[in-house]
Each structure stands twice: as C-alpha cells, then as structure tokens.
mmCIF file of N, CA and C in Angstrom:
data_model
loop_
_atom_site.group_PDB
_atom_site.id
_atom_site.type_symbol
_atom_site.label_atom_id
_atom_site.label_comp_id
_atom_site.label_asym_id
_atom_site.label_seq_id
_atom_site.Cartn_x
_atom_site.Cartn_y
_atom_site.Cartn_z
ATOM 1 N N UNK J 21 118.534 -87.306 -95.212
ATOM 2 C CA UNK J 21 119.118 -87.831 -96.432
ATOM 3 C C UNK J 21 118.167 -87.622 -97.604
ATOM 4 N N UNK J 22 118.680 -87.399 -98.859
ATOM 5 C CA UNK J 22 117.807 -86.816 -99.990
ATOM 6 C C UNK J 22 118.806 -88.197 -101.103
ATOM 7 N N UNK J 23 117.608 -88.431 -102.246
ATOM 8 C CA UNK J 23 118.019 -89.636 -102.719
ATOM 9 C C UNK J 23 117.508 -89.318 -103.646
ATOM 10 N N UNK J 24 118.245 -89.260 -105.273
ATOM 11 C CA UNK J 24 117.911 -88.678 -106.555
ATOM 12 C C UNK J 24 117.800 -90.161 -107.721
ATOM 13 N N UNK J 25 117.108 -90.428 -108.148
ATOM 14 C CA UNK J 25 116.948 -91.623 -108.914
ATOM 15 C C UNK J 25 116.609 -91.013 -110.277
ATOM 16 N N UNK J 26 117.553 -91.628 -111.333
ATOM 17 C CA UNK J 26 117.607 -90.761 -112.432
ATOM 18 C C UNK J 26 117.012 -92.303 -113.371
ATOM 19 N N UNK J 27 116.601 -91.991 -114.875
ATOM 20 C CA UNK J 27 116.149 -93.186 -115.300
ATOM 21 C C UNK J 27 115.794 -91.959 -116.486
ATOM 22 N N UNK J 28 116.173 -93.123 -117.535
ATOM 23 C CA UNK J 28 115.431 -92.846 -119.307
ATOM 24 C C UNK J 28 116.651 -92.195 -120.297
ATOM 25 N N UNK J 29 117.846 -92.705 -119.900
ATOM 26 C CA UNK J 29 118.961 -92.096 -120.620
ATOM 27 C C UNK J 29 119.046 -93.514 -121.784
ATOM 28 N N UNK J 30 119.403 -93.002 -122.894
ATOM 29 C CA UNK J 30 120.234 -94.378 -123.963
ATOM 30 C C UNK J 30 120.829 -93.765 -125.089
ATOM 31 N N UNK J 31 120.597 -94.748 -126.030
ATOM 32 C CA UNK J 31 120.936 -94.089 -127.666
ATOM 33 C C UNK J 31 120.040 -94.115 -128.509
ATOM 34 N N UNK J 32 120.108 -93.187 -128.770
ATOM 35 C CA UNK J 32 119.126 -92.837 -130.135
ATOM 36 C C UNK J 32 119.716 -92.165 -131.511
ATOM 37 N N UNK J 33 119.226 -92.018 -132.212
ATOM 38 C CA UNK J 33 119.338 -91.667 -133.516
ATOM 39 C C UNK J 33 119.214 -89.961 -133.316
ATOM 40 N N UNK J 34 120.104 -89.324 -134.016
ATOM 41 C CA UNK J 34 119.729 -87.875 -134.542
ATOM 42 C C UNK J 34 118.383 -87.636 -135.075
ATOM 43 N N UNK J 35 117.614 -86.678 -134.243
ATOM 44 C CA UNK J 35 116.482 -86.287 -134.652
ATOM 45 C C UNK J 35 114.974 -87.066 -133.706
ATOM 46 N N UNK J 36 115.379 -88.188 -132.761
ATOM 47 C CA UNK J 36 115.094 -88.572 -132.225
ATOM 48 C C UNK J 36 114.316 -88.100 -130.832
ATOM 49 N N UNK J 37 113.910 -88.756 -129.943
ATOM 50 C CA UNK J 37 113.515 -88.068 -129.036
ATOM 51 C C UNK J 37 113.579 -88.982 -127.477
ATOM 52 N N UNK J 38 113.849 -88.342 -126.050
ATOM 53 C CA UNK J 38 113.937 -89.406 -125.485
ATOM 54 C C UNK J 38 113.257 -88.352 -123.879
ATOM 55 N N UNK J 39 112.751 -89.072 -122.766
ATOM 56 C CA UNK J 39 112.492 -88.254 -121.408
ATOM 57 C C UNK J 39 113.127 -89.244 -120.502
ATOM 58 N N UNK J 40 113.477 -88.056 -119.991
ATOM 59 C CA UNK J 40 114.271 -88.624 -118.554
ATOM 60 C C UNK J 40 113.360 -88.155 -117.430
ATOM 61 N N UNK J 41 113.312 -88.555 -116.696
ATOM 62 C CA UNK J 41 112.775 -89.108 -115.215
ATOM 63 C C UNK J 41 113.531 -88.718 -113.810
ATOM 64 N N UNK J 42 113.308 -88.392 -113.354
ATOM 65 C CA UNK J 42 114.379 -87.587 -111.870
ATOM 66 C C UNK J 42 113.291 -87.747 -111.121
ATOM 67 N N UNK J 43 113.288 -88.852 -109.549
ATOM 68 C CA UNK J 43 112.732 -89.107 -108.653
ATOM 69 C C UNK J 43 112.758 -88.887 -107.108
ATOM 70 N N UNK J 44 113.013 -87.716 -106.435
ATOM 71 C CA UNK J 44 113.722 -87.562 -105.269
ATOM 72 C C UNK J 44 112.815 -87.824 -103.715
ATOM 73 N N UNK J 45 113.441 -88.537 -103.074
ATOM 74 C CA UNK J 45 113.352 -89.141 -102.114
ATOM 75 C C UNK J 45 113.704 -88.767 -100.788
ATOM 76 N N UNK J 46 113.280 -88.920 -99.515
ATOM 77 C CA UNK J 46 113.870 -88.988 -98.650
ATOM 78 C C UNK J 46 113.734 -87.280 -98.130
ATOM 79 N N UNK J 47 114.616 -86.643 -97.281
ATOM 80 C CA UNK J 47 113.848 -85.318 -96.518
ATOM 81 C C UNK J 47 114.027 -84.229 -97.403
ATOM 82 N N UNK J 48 113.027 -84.245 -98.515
ATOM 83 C CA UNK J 48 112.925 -83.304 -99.339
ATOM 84 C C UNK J 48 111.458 -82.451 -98.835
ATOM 85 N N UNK J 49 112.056 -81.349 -98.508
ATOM 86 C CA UNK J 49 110.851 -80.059 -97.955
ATOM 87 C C UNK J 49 111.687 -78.960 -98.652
ATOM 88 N N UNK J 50 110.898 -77.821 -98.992
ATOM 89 C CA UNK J 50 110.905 -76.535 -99.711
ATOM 90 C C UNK J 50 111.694 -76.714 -100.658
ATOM 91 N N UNK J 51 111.735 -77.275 -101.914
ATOM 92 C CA UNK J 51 112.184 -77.361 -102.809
ATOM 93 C C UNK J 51 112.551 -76.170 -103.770
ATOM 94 N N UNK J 52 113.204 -75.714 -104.222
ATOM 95 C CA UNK J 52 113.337 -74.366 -104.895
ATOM 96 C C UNK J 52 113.356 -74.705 -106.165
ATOM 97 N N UNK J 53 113.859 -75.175 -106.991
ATOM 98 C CA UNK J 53 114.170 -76.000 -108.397
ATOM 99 C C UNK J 53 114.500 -77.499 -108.080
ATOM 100 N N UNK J 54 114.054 -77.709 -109.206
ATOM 101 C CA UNK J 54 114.424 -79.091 -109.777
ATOM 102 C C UNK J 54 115.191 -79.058 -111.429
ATOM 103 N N UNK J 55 116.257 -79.889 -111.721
ATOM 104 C CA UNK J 55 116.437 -79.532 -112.809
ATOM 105 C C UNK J 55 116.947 -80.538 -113.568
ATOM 106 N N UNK J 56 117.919 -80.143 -115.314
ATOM 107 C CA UNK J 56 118.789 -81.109 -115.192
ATOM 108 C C UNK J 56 120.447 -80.352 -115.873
ATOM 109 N N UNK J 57 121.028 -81.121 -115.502
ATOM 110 C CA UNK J 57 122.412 -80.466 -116.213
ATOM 111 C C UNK J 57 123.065 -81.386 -116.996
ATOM 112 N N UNK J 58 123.976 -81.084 -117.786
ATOM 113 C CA UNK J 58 124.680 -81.923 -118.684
ATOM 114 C C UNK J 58 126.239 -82.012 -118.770
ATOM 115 N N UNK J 59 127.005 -82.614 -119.004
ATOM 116 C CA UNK J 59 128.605 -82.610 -119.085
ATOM 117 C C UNK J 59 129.036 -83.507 -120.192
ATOM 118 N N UNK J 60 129.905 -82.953 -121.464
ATOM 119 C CA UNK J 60 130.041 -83.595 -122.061
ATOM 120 C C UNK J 60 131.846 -83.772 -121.776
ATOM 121 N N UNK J 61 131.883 -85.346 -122.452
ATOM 122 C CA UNK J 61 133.755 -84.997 -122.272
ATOM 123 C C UNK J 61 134.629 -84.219 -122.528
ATOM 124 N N UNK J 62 135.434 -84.088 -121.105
ATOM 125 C CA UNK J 62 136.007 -82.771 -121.184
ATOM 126 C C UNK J 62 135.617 -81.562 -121.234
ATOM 127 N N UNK J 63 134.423 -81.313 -121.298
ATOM 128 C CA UNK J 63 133.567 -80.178 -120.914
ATOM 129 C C UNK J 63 132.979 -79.979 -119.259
ATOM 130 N N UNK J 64 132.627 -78.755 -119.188
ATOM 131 C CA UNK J 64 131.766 -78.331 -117.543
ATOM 132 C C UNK J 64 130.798 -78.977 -117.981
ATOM 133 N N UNK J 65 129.721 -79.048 -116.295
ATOM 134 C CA UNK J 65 128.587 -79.230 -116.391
ATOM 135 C C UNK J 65 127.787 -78.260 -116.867
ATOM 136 N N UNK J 66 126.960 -77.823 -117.509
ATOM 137 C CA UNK J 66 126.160 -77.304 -117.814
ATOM 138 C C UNK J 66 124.699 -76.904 -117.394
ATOM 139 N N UNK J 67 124.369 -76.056 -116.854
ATOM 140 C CA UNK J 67 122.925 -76.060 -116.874
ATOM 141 C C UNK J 67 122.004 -76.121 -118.326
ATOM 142 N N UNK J 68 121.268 -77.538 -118.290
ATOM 143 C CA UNK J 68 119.903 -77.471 -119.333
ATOM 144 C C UNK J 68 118.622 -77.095 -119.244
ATOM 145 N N UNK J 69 118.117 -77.373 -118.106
ATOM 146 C CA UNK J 69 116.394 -76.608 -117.746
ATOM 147 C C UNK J 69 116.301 -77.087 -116.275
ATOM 148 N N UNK J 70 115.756 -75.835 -115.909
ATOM 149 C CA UNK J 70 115.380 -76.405 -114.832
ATOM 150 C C UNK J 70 114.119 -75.859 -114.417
ATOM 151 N N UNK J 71 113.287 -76.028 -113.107
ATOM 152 C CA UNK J 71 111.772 -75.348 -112.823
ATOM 153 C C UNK J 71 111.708 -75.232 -111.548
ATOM 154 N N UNK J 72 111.093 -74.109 -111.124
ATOM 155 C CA UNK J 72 110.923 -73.500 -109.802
ATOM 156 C C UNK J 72 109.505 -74.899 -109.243
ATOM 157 N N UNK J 73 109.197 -74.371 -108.326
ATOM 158 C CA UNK J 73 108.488 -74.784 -107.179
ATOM 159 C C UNK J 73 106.999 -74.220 -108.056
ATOM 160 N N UNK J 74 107.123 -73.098 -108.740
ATOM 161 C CA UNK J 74 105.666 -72.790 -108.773
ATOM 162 C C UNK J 74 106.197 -72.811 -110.337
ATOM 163 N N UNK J 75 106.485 -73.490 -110.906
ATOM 164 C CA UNK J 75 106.183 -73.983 -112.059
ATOM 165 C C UNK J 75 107.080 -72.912 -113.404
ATOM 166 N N UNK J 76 108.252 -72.035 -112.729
ATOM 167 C CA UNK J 76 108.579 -70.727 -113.716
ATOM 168 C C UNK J 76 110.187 -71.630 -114.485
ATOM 169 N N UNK J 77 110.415 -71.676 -115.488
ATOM 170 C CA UNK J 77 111.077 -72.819 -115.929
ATOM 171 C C UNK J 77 112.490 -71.430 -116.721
ATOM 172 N N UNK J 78 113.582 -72.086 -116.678
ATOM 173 C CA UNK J 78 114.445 -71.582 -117.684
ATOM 174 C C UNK J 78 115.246 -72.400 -118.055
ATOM 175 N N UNK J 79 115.944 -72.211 -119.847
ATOM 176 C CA UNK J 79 116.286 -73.536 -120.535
ATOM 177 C C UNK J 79 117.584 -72.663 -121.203
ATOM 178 N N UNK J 80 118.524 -74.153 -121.118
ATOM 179 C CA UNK J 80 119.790 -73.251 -122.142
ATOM 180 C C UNK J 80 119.428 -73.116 -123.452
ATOM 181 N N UNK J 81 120.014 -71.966 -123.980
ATOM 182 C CA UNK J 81 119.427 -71.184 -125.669
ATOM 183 C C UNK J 81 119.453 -72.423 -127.023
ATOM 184 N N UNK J 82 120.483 -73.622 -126.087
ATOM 185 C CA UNK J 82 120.928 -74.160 -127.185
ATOM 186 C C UNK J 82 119.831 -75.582 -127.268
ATOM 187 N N UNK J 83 118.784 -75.410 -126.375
ATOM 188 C CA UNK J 83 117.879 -76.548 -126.324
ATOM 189 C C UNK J 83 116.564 -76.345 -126.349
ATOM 190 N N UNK J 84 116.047 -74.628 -126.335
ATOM 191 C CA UNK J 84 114.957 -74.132 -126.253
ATOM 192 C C UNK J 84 114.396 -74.280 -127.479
ATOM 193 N N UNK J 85 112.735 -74.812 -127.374
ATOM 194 C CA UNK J 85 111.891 -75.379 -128.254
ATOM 195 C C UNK J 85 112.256 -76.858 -128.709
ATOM 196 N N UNK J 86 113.300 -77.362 -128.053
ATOM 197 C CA UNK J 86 113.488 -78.667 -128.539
ATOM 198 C C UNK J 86 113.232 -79.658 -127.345
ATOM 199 N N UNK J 87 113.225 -79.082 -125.912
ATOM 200 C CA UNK J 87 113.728 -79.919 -124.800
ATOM 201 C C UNK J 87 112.308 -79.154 -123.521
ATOM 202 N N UNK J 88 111.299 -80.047 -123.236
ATOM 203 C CA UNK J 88 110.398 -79.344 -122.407
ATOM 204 C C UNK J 88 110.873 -80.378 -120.648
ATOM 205 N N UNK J 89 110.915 -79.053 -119.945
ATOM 206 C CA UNK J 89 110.855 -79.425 -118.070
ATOM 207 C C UNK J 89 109.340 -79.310 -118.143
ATOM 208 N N UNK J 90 109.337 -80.599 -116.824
ATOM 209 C CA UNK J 90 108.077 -80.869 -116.362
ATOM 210 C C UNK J 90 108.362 -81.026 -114.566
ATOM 211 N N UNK J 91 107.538 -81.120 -113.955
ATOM 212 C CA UNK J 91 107.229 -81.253 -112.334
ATOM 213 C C UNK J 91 106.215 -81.955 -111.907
ATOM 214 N N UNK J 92 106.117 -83.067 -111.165
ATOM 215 C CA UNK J 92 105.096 -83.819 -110.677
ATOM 216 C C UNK J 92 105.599 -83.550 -109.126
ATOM 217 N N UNK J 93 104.574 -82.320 -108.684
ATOM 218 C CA UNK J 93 105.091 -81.858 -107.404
ATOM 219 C C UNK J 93 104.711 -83.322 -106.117
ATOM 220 N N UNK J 94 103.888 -84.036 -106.793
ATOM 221 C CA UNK J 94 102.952 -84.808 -105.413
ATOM 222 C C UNK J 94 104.087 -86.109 -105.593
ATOM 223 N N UNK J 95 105.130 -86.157 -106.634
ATOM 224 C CA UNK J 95 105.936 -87.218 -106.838
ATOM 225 C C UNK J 95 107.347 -86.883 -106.429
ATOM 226 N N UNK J 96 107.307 -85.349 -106.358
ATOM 227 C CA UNK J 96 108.809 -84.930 -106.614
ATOM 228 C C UNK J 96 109.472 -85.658 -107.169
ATOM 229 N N UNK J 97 109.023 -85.426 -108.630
ATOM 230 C CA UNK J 97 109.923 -86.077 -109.674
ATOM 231 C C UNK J 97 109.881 -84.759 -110.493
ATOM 232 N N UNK J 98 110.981 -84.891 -111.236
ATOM 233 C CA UNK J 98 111.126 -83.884 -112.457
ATOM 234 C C UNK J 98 111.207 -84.586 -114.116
ATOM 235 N N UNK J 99 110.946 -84.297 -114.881
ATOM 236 C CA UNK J 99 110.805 -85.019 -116.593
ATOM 237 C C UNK J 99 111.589 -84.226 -117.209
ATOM 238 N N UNK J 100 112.466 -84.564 -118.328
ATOM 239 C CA UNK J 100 113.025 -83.932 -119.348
ATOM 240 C C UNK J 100 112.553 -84.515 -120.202
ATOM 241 N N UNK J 101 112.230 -84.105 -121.331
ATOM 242 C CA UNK J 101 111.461 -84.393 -122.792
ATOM 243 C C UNK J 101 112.222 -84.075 -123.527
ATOM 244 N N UNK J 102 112.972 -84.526 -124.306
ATOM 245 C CA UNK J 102 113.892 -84.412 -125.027
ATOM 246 C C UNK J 102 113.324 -84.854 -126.389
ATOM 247 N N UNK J 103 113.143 -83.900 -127.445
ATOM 248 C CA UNK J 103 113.113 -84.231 -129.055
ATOM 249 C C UNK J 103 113.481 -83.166 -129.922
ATOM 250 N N UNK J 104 114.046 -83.608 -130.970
ATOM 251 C CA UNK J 104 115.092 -83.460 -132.042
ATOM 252 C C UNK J 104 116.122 -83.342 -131.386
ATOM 253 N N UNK J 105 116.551 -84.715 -130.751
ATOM 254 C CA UNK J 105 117.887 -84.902 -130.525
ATOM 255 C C UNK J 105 118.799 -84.600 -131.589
ATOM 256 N N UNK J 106 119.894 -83.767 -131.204
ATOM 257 C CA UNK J 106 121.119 -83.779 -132.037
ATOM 258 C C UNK J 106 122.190 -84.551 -131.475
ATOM 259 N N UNK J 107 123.359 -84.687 -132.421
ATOM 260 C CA UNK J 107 124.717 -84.917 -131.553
ATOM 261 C C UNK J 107 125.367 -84.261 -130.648
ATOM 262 N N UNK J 108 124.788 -83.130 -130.671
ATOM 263 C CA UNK J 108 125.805 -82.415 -130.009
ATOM 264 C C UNK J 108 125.216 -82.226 -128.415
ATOM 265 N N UNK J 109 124.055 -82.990 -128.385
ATOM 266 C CA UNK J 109 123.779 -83.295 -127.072
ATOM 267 C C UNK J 109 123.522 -84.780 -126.372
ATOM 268 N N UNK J 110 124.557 -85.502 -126.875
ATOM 269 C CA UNK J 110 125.342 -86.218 -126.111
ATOM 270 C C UNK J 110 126.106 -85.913 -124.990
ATOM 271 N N UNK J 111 126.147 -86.618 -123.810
ATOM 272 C CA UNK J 111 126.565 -85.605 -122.750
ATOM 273 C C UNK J 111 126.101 -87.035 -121.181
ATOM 274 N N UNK J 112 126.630 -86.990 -120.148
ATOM 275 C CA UNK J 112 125.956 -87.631 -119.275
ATOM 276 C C UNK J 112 125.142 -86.403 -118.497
ATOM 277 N N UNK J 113 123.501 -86.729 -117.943
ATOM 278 C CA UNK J 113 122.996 -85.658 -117.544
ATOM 279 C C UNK J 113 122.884 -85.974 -116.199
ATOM 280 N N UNK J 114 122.917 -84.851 -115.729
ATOM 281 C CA UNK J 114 122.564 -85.079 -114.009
ATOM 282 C C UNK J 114 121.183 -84.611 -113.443
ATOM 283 N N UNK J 115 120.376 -84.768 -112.887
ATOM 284 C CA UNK J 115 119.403 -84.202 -111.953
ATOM 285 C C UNK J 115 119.465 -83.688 -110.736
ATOM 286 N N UNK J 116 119.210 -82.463 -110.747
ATOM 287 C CA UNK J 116 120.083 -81.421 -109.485
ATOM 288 C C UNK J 116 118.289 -80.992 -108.740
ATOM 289 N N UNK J 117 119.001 -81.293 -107.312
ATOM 290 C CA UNK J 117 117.913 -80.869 -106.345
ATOM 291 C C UNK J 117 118.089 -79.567 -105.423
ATOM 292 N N UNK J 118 117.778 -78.450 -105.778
ATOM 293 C CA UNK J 118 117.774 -77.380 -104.576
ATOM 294 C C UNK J 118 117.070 -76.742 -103.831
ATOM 295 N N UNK J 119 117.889 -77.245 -102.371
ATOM 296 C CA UNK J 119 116.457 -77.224 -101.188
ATOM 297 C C UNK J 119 117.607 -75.855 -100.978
ATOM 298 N N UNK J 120 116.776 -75.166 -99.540
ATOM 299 C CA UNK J 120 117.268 -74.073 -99.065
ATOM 300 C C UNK J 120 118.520 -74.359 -97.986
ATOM 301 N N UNK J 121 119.605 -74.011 -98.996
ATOM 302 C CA UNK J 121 121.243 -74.108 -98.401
ATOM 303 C C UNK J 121 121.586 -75.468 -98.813
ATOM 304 N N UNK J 122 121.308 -76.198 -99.660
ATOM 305 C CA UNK J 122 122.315 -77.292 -100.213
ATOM 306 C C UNK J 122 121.458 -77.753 -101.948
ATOM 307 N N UNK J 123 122.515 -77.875 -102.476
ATOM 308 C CA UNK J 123 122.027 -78.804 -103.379
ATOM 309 C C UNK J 123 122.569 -80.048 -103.746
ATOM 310 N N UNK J 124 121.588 -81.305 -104.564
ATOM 311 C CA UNK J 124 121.964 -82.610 -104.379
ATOM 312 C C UNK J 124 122.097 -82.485 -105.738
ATOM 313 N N UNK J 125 122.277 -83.759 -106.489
ATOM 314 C CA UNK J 125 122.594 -84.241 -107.508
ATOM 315 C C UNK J 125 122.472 -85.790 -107.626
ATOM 316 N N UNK J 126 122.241 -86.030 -109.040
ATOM 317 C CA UNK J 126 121.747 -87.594 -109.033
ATOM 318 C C UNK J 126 123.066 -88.269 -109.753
ATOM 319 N N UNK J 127 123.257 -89.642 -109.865
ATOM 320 C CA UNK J 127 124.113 -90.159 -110.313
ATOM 321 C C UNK J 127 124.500 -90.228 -111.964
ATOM 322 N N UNK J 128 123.982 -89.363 -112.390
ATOM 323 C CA UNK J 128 124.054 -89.070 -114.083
ATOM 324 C C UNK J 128 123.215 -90.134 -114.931
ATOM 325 N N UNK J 129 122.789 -89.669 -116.192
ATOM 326 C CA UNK J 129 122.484 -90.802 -116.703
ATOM 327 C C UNK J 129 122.846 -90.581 -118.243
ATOM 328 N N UNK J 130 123.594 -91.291 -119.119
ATOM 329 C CA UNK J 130 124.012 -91.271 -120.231
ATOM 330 C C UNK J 130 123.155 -90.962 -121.419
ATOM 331 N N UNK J 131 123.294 -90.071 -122.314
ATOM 332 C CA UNK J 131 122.278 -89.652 -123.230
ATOM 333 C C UNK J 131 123.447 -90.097 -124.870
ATOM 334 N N UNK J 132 123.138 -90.470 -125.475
ATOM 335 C CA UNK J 132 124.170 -90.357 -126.686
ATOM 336 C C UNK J 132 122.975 -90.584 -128.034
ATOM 337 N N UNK J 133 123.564 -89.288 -128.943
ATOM 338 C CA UNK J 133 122.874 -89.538 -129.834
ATOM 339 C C UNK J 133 123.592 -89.773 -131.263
ATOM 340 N N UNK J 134 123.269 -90.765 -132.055
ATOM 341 C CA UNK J 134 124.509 -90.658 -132.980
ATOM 342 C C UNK J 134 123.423 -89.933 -134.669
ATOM 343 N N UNK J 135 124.820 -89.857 -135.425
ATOM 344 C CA UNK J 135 124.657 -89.182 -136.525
ATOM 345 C C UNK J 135 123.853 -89.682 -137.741
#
C-alpha cells in the first residue's frame, strides 16, 4: 500500500505565493517521478512539474519560472513552490506517485487565487 499526504493548498491573493507538500508513505521503492498535476472545473487534469529520481525536472510552459519542484529523497516527499500566483491557476492539485507499473495519486488539495 502507498499513501500520498498532500498539505499547503488555500487562498491567496494574485501575485502571491504558496508550497505544497506531497508526503508518500508506505511500499514506496524505485520511484521514477514525483509530481504535481492540476484540474480546473470542467477542465482535464493537467500535468504541472514533476522530477525524476535523480533530480531532472519538467514544468508546464504556462508555470515555468514562476513554480519551482523540489525532492526530499530521504522523506519521499515532493514541494511545489508556487509564486506569482495568478488566477488562472486556481485549480485542485494532485500529487502523483510513479513507481514501476502503477501510478498513485493523492487526494487533491485546493489552490484558489483571487483577483
């Protein structure tokens, strides 16, 4: 069993800044990425950043230089750093775990930023 604990979602102000926290638990071995994704209403999920095992990171175009992935391999936790929040990334985010042949997902955590 693999167990994703998500934490550091709220509201903030446009222009703002906020990190989220992704904590995974339980029989996590060979990890391939860690990441996070986003879904806004009525929209897909999205991939936002995610990071390999040895640290090689890729970010959607629409968050790059604004939004840094981090890895605390000895915690298996993952960080999103989120600043100059806009509105338009409001969205609930998820934290996605991929081991070799499955991936998990965390219970979302609400990001809203207003205008």
């Amino acid at each position: 069993q693999v167990q994703l604990v998500e934490s550091g979602g709220g509201l903030v102000q446009a222009g703002g800044s906020l990190r989220l926290s992704c904590a995974a638990s339980g029989s996590v071995f060979s990890i391939n990425f860690m990441g996070w994704y986003r879904q806004a209403p009525g929209k897909q999920r999205d991939l936002v950043a995610r990071i390999s095992n040895n640290g090689n990171t890729d970010y959607a175009d629409s968050v790059k230089g604004r939004f840094t992935i981090s890895r605390d391999n000895a915690k298996n936790t993952v960080y999103l750093q989120m600043n100059s929040l806009k509105p338009e990334d409001t969205a609930v985010y998820y934290c996605r775990l991929d081991l070799p042949g499955h991936a998990y997902w965390g219970q979302g955590t609400q990001v809203t930023v207003s205008s």
